[in-house]
Coordinates of C-alpha atoms and ligand atoms in Angstrom, one line a residue:
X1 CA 44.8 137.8 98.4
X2 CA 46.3 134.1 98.1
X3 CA 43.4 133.0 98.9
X4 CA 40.7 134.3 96.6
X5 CA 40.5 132.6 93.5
X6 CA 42.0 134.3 90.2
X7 CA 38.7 134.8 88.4
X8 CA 36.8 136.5 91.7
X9 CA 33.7 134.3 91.8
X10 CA 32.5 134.4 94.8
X11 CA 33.3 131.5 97.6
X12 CA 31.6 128.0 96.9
X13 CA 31.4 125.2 99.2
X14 CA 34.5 123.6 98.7
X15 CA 37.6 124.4 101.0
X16 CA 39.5 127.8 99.9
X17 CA 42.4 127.2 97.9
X18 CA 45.7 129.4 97.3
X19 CA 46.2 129.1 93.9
X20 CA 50.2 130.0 92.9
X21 CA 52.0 133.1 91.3
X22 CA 52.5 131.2 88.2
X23 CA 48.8 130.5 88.0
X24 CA 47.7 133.6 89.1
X25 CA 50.1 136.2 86.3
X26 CA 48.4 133.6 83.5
X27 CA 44.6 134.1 85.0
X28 CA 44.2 136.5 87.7
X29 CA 41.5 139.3 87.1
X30 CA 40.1 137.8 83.9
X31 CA 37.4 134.7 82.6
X32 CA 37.2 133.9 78.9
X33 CA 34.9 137.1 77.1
X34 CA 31.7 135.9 78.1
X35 CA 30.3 137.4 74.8
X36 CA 32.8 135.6 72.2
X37 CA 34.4 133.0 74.2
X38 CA 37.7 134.7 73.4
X39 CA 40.8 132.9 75.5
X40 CA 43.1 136.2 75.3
X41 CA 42.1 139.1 77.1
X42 CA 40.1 141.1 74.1
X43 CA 42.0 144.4 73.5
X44 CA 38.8 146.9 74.1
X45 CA 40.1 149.6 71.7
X46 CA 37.4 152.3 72.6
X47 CA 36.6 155.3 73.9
X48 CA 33.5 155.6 75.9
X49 CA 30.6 152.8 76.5
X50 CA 26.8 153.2 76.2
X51 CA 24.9 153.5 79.1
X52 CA 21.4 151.6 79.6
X53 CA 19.3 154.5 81.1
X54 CA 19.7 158.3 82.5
X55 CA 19.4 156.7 86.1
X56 CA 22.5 154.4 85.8
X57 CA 24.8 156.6 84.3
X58 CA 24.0 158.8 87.0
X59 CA 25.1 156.4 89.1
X60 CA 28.1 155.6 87.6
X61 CA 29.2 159.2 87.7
X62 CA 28.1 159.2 91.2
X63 CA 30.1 156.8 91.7
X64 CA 27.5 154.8 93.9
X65 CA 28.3 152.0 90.9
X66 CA 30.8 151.2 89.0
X67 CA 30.4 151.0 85.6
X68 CA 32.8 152.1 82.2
X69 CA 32.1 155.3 81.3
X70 CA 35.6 157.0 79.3
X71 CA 38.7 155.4 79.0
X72 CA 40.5 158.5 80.1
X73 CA 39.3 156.4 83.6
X74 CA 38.5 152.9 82.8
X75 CA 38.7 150.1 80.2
X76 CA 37.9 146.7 80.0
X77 CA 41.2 146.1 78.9
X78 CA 43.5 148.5 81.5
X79 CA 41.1 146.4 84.2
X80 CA 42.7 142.9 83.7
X81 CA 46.2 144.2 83.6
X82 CA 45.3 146.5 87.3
X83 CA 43.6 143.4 88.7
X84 CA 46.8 141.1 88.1
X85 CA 49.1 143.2 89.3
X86 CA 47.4 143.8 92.4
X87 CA 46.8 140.2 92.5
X88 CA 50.5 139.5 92.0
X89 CA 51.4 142.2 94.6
X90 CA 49.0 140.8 97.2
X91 CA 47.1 144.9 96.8
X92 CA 43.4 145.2 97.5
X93 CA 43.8 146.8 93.9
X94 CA 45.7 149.4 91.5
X95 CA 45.3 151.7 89.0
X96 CA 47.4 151.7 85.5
X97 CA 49.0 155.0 84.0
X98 CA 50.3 155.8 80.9
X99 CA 54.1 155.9 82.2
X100 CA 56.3 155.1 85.3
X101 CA 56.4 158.6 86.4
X102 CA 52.9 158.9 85.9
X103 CA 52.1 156.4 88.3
X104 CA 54.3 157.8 90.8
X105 CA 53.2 161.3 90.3
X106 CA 49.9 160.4 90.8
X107 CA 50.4 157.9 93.5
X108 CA 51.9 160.9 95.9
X109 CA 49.5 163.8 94.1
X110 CA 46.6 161.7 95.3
X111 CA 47.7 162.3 99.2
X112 CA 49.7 165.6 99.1
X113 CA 49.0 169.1 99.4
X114 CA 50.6 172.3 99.1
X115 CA 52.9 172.8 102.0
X116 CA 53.5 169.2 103.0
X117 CA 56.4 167.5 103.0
X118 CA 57.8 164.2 101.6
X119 CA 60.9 161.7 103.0
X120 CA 62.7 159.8 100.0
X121 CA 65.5 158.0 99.3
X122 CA 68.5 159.0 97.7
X123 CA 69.1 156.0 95.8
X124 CA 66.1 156.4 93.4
X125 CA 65.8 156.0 89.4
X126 CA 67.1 159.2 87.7
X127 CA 64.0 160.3 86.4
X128 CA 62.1 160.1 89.5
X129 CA 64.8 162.4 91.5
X130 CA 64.1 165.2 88.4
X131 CA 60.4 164.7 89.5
X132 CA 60.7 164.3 92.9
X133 CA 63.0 167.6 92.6
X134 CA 61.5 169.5 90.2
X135 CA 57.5 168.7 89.9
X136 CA 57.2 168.9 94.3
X137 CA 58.5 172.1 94.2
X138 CA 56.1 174.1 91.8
X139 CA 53.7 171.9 94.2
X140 CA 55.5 173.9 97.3
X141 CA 56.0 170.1 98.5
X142 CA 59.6 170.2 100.7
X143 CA 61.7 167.3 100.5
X144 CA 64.3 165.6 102.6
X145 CA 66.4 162.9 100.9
X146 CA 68.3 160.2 103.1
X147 CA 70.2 157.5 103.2
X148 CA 67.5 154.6 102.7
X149 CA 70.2 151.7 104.9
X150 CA 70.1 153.9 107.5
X151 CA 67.1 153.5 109.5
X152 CA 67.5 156.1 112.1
X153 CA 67.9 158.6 109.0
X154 CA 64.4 157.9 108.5
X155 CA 63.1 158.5 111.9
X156 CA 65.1 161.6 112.0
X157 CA 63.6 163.4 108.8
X158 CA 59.7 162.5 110.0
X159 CA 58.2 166.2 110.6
X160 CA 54.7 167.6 111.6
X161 CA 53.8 168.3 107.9
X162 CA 55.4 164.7 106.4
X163 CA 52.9 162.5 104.1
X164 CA 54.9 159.9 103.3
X165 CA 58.2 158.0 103.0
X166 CA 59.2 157.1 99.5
X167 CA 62.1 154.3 98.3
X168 CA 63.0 151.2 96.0
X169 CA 63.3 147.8 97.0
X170 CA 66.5 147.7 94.9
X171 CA 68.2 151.0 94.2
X172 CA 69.9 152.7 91.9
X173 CA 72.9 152.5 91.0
X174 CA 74.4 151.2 94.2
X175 CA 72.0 148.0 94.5
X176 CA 71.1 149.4 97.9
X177 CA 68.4 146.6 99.5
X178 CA 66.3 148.1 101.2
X179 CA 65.3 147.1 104.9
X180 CA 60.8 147.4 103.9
X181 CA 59.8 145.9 107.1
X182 CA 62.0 148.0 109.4
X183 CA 61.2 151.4 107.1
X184 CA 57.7 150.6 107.0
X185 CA 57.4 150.0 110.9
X186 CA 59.1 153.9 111.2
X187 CA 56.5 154.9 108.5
X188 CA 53.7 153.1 111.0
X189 CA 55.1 154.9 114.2
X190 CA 54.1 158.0 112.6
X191 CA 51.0 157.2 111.2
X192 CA 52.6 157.4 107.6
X193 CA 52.2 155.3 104.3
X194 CA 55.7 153.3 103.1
X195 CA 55.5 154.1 98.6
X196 CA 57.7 151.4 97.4
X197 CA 59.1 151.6 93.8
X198 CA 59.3 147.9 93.3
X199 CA 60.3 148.1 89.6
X200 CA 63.5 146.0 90.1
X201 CA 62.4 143.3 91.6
X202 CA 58.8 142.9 90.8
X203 CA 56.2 141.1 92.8
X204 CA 58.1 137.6 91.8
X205 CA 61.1 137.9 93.5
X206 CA 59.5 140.7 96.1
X207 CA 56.1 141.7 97.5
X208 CA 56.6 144.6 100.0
X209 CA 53.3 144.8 100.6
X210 CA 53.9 141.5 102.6
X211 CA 56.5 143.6 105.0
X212 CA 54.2 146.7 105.9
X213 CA 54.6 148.9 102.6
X214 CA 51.2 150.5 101.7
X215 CA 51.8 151.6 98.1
X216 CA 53.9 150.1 95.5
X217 CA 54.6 151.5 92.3
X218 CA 55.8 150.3 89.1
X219 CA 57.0 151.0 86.1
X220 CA 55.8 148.4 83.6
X221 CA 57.6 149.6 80.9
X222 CA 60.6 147.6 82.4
X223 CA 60.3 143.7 84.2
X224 CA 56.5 143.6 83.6
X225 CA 56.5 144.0 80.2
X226 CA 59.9 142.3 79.5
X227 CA 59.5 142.7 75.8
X228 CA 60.9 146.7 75.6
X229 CA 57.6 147.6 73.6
X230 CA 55.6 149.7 75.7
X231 CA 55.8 152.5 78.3
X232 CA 53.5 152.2 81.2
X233 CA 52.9 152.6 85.2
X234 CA 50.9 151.1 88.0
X235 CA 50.1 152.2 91.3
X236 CA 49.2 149.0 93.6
X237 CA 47.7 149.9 97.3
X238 CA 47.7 147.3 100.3
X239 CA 44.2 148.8 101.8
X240 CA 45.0 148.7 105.0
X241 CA 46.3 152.4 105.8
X242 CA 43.9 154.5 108.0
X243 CA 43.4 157.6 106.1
X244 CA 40.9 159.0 108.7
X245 CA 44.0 159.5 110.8
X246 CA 43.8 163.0 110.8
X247 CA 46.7 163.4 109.1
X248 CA 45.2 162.6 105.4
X249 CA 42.4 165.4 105.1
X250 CA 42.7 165.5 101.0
X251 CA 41.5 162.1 101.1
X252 CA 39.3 162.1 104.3
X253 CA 37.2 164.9 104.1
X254 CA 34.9 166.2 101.6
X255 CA 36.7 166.5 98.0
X256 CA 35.6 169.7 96.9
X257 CA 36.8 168.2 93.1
X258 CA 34.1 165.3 93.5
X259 CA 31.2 167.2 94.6
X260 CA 31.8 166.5 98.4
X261 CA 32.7 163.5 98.6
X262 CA 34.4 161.5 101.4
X263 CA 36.7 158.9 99.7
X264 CA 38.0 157.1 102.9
X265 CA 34.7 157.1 104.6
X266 CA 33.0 155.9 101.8
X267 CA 34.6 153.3 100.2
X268 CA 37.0 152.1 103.2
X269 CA 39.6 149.5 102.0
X270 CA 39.4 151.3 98.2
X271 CA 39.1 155.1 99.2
X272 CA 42.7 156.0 98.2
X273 CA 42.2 153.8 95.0
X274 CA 39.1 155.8 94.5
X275 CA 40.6 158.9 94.5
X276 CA 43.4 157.7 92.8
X277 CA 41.2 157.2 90.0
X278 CA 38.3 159.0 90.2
X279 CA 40.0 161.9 90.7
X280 CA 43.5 162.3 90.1
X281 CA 43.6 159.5 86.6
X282 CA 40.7 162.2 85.5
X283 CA 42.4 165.4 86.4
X284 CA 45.9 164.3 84.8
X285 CA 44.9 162.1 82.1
X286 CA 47.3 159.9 81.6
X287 CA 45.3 157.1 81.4
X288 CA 47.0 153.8 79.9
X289 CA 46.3 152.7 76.2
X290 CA 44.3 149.5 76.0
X291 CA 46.7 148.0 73.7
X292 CA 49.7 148.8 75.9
X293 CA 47.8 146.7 78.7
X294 CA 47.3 144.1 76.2
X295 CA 51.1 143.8 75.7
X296 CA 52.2 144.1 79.4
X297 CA 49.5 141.4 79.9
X298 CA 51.6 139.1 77.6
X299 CA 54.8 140.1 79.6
X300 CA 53.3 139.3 82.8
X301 CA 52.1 135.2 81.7
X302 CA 55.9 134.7 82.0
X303 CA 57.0 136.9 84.7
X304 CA 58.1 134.1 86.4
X305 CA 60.1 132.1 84.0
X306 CA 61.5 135.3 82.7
X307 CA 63.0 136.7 86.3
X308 CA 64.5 133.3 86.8
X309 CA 66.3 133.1 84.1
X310 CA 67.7 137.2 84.4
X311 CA 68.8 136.3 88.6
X312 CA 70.4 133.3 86.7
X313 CA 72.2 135.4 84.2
X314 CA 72.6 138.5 86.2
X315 CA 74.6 136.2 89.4
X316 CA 76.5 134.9 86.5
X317 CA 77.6 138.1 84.4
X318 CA 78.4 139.5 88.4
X319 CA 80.4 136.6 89.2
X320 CA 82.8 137.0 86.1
X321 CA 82.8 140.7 86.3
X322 CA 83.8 140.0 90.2
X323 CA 86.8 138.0 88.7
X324 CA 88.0 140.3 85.9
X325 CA 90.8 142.4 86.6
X326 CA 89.4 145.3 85.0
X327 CA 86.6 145.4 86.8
X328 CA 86.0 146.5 90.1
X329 CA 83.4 147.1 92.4
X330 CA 80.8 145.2 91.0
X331 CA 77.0 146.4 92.9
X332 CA 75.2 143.0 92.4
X333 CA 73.3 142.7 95.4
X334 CA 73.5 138.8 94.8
X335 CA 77.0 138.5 94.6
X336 CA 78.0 136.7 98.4
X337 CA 80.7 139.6 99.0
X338 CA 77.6 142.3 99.0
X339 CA 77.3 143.8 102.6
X340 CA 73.4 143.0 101.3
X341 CA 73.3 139.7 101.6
X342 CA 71.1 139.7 105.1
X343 CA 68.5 141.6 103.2
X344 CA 68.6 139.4 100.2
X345 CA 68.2 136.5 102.1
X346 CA 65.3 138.1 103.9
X347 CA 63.5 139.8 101.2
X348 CA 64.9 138.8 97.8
X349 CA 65.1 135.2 98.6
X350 CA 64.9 134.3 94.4
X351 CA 67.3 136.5 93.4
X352 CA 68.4 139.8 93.3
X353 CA 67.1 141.2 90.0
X354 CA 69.0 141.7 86.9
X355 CA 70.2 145.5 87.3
X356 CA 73.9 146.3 88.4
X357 CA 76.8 148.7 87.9
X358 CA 80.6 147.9 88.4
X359 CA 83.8 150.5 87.0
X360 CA 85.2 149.8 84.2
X361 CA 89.4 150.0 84.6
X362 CA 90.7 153.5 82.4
X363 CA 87.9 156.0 83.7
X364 CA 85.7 157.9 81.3
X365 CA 87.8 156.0 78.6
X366 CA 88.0 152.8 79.9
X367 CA 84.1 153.1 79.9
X368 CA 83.2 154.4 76.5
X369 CA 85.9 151.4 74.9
X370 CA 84.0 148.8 76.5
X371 CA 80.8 150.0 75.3
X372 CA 82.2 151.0 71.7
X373 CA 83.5 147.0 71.8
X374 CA 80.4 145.5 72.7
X375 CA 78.4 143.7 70.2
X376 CA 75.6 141.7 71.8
X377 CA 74.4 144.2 74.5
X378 CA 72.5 146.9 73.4
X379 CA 74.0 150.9 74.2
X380 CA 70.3 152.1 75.3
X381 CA 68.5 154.2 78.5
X382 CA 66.2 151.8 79.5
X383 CA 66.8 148.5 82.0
X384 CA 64.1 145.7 82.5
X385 CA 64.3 144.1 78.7
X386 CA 64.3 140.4 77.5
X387 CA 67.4 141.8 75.7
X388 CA 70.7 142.6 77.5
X389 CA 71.6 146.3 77.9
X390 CA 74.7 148.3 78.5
X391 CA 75.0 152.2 79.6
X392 CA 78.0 154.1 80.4
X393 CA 76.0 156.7 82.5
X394 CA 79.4 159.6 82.9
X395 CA 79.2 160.1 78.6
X396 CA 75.0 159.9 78.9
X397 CA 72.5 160.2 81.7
X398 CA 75.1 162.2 83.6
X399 CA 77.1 163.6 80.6
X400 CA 76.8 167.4 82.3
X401 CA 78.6 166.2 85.6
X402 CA 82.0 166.7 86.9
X403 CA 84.4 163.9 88.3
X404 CA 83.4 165.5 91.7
X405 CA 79.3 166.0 91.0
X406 CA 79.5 162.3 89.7
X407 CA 80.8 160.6 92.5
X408 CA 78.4 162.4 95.0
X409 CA 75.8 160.6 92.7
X410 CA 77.5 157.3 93.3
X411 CA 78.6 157.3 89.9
X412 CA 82.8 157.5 88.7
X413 CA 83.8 158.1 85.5
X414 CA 84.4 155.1 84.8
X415 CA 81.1 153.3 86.0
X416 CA 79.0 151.1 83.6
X417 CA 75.3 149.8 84.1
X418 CA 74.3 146.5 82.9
X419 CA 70.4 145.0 82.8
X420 CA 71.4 141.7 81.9
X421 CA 68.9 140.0 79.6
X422 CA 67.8 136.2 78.3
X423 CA 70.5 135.4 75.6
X424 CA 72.6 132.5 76.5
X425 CA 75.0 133.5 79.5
X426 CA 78.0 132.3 77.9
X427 CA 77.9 135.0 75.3
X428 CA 77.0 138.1 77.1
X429 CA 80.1 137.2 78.8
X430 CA 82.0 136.1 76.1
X431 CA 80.8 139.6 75.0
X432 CA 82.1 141.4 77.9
X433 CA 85.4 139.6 77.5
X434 CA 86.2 140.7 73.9
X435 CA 84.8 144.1 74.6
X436 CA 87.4 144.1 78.1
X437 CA 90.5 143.0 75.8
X438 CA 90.1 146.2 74.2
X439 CA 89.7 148.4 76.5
X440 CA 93.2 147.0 77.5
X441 CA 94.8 147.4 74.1
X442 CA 93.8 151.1 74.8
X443 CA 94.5 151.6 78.2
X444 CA 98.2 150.1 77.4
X445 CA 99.1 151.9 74.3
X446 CA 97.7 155.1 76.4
Ligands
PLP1 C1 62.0 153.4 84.4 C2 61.7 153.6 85.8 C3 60.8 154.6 86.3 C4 60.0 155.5 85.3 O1 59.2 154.7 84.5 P1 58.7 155.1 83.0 O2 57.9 154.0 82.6 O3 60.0 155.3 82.2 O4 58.0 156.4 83.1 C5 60.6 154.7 87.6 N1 61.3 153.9 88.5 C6 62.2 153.0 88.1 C7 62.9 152.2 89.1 C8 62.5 152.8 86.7 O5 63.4 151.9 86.3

C-alpha cells in the first residue's frame, strides 16, 4: 500500500513513490470535492443518492458496480475515513461501524456460523469478553480463551470446527505484547485468519498487518479519534487470506442472503470486505454517522504527533510510578524492567502506547483515595483521549467481584488504570504525587 499514491489515481510515468504515514493520515482516500473545491472532506449528511437510470441502479444493487445507494451501507463521507485507515493499516480496505463492538461483531459474524468455534485471548477489553461470552453463545459459537504469550496455547486450542484466532496487540490490563508474527504463522498452519484488536497501539506505532494478521479491528472511539467526542469502529482486512480454502463456506459459496452470490470468487482480494458490507453492515445496521467520520477524520491528521507525545508522557508517568513507594507493579510495557521488552523492540518500536495499570499501596482504599485526590485526570470508562484519564476498576468496571474473582481477572483491589493524555507531563505527575500524599495520610492514620 506504500506505494500507491494517497489520492488513488492511477500510475503515471514517473517512478512510484512511497509517500509517508504523516502524509498519508492528512490525504489518503480523498482529493479536494471536485464539485466545490472544498479542502476538508465535505460531511455528506444524507440518506440515500439518486440514481441516473433503472439499468445502473440495478447494477449497483447487483453489485456488478459500485455506486451509493443508502447510507445504512455507504457514504461519501464514511468512505474517506475506511480508505485512510486501511491506508494507514497497509489493508486492501475496511469498513466503518457505528461502535468498537460493532466492528468486531461484525468482523467475526461475517466468517462464522452456528456450531463453529473461535480461539481468543484472555487479555481482551472488557466489553469485548461480555461479547465474545455472551453474543457467541446465542450464536452456538464455542470458545476457548488462552493465554495470548503462550504460543503453544494457541496451537493447542486449534479444532476441526475453529474460524479464527482473536487478540490485541497490547492487552488489557496486563500490557501483555503480543507475539503477531509467531500467532499469525499458527493461524497460517491451520489455514486460519489472525483478528487483531489494534486499538492500543494504532497503525502509528503498529501495523500487524505487516506481521501476518489478516483482520484488524479498531475502535475509533479511542486513539483514532483522540478528541473523546465520538464512538465508532473499523474493520481493516489485509486481502490476502484464501477464503476458498474449504474451510470458509459462508463466504465461499453461494450466499443465500445475496441472491447466490459467491463473495470470494467474485471479487477476490475484496470478497470478505464485500460481504462485510454488503451483507453483514446491511443486515446489522450499524452503519457509522457521516459526521462521526468527519470528526475521526480530524483525529486522524494528527495521529502521529498525538501518539508521540502520549509514549512520551505515558514512559514518563511509568517511570515515576516505577519509583514511588506506593506503587507497585507498574504494567507499562515500555518501562525497561517489562519482561516485554523483546516484543516492544520488535513490534512497538515508537512506543508502547499510552494505557497502563499499576496497584495503588492500601487496597480497595488505597485506590479510591488516590482517585478521590486527583484533580487533573479525569475519573471516566473510556482510555484513548487527548485528556488524561484515571479508573479504579475494583469500585467500577469490576465493582461485583470478589478479592478472589478479581485477581483471576488480573485485577487486585487495589489496581488503578491510567490512559495518560497530552497535558504537560510535569503536572499529571505532580498530580499523582499530591493525590499519593493522601492516600498516605489515610493509610497511616488507618
Ligand atoms: C473501547 C474498546 C473497544 C470497544 O469499542 P467501542 O467503540 O467502545 O464500542 C474494543 N476494544 C478495545 C481495545 C477498546 O479499548
Amino acid at each position: 500500500m506504500t506505494d500507491t499514491p494517497p489520492h488513488s489515481e492511477p500510475a503515471r510515468a514517473e517512478p512510484a513513490h512511497a509517500f509517508g504515514f504523516e502524509t498519508r493520515q492528512l490525504h489518503a482516500g480523498q482529493r479536494p470535492d471536485p464539485n466545490t473545491g472544498a479542502r476538508a472532506v465535505p460531511i455528506f449528511q444524507t440518506t440515500s443518492y439518486v440514481f441516473e437510470d433503472p439499468e445502473s441502479a440495478a447494477a449497483y444493487f447487483n453489485l456488478q458496480e459500485y455506486g451509493n445507494t443508502y447510507s445504512r451501507i455507504m457514504n461519501p463521507t464514511v468512505a474517506v475515513f475506511e480508505e485512510r485507515v486501511a491506508n494507514l493499516e497497509g489493508g486492501a480496505g475496511a469498513v466503518a461501524f457505528a461502535s468498537g463492538i460493532a466492528a468486531q461483531a461484525a468482523a467475526l459474524f461475517t466468517l462464522l456460523q452456528p456450531g463453529d468455534h473461535v480461539v481468543c485471548s484472555t487479555a481482551l477489553y472488557g466489553g469485548t469478553v461480555n461479547q465474545l461470552k455472551h453474543m457467541l453463545r446465542k450464536m452456538s459459537v464455542e470458545l476457548t480463551w488462552v493465554d495470548p504469550d503462550d504460543p503453544q496455547a494457541w496451537r493447542r486450542a486449534v479444532r476441526p470446527d475453529t474460524k479464527a484466532f482473536f487478540a490485541e496487540t497490547i492487552g488489557n490490563p496486563g500490557g501483555n505484547v503480543l507475539d503477531i508474527e509467531t500467532v499469525a504463522a499458527i493461524a497460517h498452519e491451520h489455514e486460519l485468519p489472525l483478528i487483531v484488536d489494534n486499538t492500543f497501539a494504532t497503525p502509528y506505532l503498529c501495523r500487524p498487518i505487516e506481521w501476518g494478521a489478516d483482520i484488524v479491528v479498531h475502535s475509533a472511539t479511542k486513539f483514532l479519534g483522540g478528541h473523546g467526542t465520538s464512538i465508532g469502529g473499523v474493520v481493516v482486512e489485509a486481502g490476502t487470506f484464501n477464503w476458498s480454502n474449504g474451510r470458509f463456506p459462508v463466504v465461499a459459496e453461494p450466499s443465500p442472503a445475496y441472491h447466490g452470490l459467491r463473495f470470494h470468487e467474485t471479487f477476490g482480494t475484496y470478497g470478505y470486505l464485500m460481504k462485510l458490507r454488503a451483507e453483514t453492515l446491511r443486515d446489522l445496521g450499524a452503519a457509522l454517522a457521516p459526521l462521526n467520520a468527519f470528526l475521526f477524520l480530524q483525529g486522524l491528521e494528527t495521529l502521529s504527533l498525538r501518539m508521540q507525545r502520549h509514549v512520551a508522557n505515558a514512559r514518563a508517568v511509568a517511570e515515576f510510578l516505577a519509583a514511588h513507594p506506593l506503587a507497585s507493579n507498574v504494567t507499562y510495557p515500555g518501562l525497561p524492567e517489562s519482561r516485554y521488552q523483546p516484543l516492544v523492540a520488535k513490534y512497538l518500536p515508537l512506543g508502547a502506547g499510552a494505557v497502563f495499570s499499576f496497584d495503588c499501596a492500601g487496597g480497595r482504599a488505597g485506590g479510591q483515595d488516590l482517585i478521590r485526590g486527583v484533580t487533573l485526570w479525569s475519573h471516566l470508562a473510556n482510555v484513548g483521549d487527548a485528556k488524561s484519564l484515571i479508573i479504579h476498576p475494583a469500585s467500577t468496571t469490576h465493582r461485583q467481584l470478589g478479592d478472589d474473582e478479581l485477581r483471576a481477572a488480573g485485577v487486585g483491589p487495589g489496581t488503578v488504570r491510567l490512559s495518560v493524555g497530552l497535558e504537560s507531563v510535569e503536572d499529571l505527575i505532580w498530580d499523582l504525587r499530591q493525590a499519593f500524599a493522601l492516600v498516605a495520610a489515610t493509610a497511616v492514620s488507618a
